[in-house]
C-alpha positions as a printed Julia matrix, in Angstrom:
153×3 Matrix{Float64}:
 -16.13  -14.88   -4.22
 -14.91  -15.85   -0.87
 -13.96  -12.93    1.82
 -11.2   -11.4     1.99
  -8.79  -12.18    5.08
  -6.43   -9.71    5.67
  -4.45  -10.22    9.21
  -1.74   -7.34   10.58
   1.29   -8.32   12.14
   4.66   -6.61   13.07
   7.21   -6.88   10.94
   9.94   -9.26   11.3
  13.13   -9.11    8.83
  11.97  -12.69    8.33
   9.72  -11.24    5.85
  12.05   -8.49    4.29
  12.8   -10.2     0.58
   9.15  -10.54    0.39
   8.46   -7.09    1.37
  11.1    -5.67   -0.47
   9.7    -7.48   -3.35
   6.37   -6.34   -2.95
   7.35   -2.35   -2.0
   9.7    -1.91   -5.64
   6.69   -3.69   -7.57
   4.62   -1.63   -6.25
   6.15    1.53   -6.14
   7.23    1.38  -10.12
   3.5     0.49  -11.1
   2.6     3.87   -9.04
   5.56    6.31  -10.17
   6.23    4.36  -13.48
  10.38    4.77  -12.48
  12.43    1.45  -11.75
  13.68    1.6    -8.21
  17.54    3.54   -8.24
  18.87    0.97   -5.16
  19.82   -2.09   -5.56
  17.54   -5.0    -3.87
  20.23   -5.19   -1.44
  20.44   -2.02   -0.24
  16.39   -1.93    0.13
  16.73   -4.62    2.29
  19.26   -2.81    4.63
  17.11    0.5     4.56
  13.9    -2.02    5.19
  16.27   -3.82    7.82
  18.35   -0.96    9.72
  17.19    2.28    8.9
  13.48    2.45    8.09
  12.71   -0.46   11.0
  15.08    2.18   13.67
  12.85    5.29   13.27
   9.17    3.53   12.68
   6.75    1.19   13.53
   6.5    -1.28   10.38
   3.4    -3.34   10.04
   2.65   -6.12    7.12
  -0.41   -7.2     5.75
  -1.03  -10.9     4.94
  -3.74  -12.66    2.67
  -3.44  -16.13    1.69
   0.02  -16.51    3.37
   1.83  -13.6     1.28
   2.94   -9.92    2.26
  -0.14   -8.25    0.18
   1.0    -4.65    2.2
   3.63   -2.54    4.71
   3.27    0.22    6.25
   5.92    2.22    8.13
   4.42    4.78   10.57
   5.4     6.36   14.13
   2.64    8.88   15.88
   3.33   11.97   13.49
   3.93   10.54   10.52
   3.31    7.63    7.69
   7.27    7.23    6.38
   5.69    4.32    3.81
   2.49    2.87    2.44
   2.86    0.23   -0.54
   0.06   -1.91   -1.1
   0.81   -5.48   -3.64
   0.09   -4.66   -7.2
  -2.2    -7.36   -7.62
  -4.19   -6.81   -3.95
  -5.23   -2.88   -4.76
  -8.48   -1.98   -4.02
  -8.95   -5.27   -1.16
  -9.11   -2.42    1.67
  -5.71   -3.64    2.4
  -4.38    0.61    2.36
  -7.59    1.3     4.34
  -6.5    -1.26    6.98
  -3.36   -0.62    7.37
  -3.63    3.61    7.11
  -6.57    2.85   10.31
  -4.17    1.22   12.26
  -1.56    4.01   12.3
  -4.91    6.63   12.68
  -5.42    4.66   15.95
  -1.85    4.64   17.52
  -0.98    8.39   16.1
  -0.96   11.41   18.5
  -4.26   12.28   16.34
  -2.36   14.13   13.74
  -0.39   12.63   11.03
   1.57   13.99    7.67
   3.36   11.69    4.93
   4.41   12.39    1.05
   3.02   11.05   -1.77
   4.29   11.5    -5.06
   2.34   13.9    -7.69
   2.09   11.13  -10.51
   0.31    9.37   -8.34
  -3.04   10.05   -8.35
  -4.49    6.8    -6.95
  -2.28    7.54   -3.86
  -3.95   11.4    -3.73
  -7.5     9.83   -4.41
  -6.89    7.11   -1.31
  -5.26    9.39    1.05
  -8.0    12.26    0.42
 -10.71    9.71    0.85
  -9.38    9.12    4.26
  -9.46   12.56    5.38
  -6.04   13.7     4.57
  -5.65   17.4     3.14
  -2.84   18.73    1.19
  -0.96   20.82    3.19
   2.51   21.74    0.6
   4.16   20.72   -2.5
   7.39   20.18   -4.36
   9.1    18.34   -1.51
  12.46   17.25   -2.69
  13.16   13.19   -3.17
  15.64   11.29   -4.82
  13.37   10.5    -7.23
  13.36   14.16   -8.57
   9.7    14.34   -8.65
   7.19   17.2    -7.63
   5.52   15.53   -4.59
   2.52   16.65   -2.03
   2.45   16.95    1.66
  -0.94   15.39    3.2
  -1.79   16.23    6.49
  -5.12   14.08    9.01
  -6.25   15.67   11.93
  -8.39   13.54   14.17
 -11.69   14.66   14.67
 -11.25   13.89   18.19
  -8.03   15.92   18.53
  -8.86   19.41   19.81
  -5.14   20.88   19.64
C-alpha cells in the first residue's frame, strides 16, 4: 500500500462545498443526528462566521478535502476528519499543527456519543476538564483541556 500524502493548506472558500460536504458527513457518522442547517447556511457559517474568529486549515490526499480544522491559540472551534480517511493520522496532523501555533494551552468540545473523538483527543494529551456544555444539538458534551509540557504558566 502506497504512503499516505497528506499536505495542509489554508483554507480558501474555494474549497467550502467540499468542506461543507465533508464536515456534515462526518459529523452525522460521529453523533448519528442529520445536520439541523441547511447546506447553505453551513456554507455561510464556514464562509463568514467560523473563517472571522479562527484559523481554518484543510487537509488534502489525492486532490480531495480528507480534513478541517478551525483553531485560534486557545481553542480548537472544529475538528472533522472524512468518513472514509479516519484513522490516516489525518486528526493527528492537523490537531499538531494547532499544538504548535497555540499559546501552549488549548480547550475545545466534543460531543459525549462520541467516543472515538474522546479516545483521539485523550491520546493526544487532552484531559477532561467539564461536562454538559449546552449545543444546539441538545447533547451532553465534554470540555477537553492540553497543556503544553513546555508551558510553565
Amino acid at each position: 500500500m502506497n504512503q499516505h500524502k497528506i499536505s495542509v493548506i489554508p483554507y480558501s472558500p474555494e474549497f467550502s462545498r467540499e468542506t461543507v460536504t465533508m464536515w456534515r458527513d462526518s459529523k452525522e457518522q460521529a453523533i448519528g443526528q442529520k445536520e439541523m442547517h441547511s447546506f447553505e447556511d453551513h456554507v455561510y457559517f464556514l464562509n463568514h462566521i467560523l473563517l472571522e474568529q479562527y484559523q481554518i486549515d484543510l487537509a488534502f490526499m489525492e486532490e480531495s478535502v480528507v480534513g478541517m480544522i478551525a483553531y485560534h491559540d486557545s481553542e480548537i472551534s472544529q475538528l472533522y476528519i472524512h468518513v472514509d480517511y479516519q484513522g490516516f493520522g489525518i486528526g493527528r496532523t492537523l490537531l499538531n499543527k494547532a499544538k504548535s501555533l497555540s499559546s501552549g494551552r488549548l480547550t475545545l468540545y466534543t460531543f459525549e456519543i462520541n467516543e472515538k473523538a474522546q479516545r483521539f483527543y485523550e491520546k493526544h494529551g487532552f484531559v477532561v476538564i467539564g461536562r454538559g456544555h449546552e449545543n444546539e444539538e441538545n447533547l451532553p458534551d465534554i470540555q477537553y483541556e492540553w497543556i503544553s509540557q513546555h508551558n510553565n504558566s
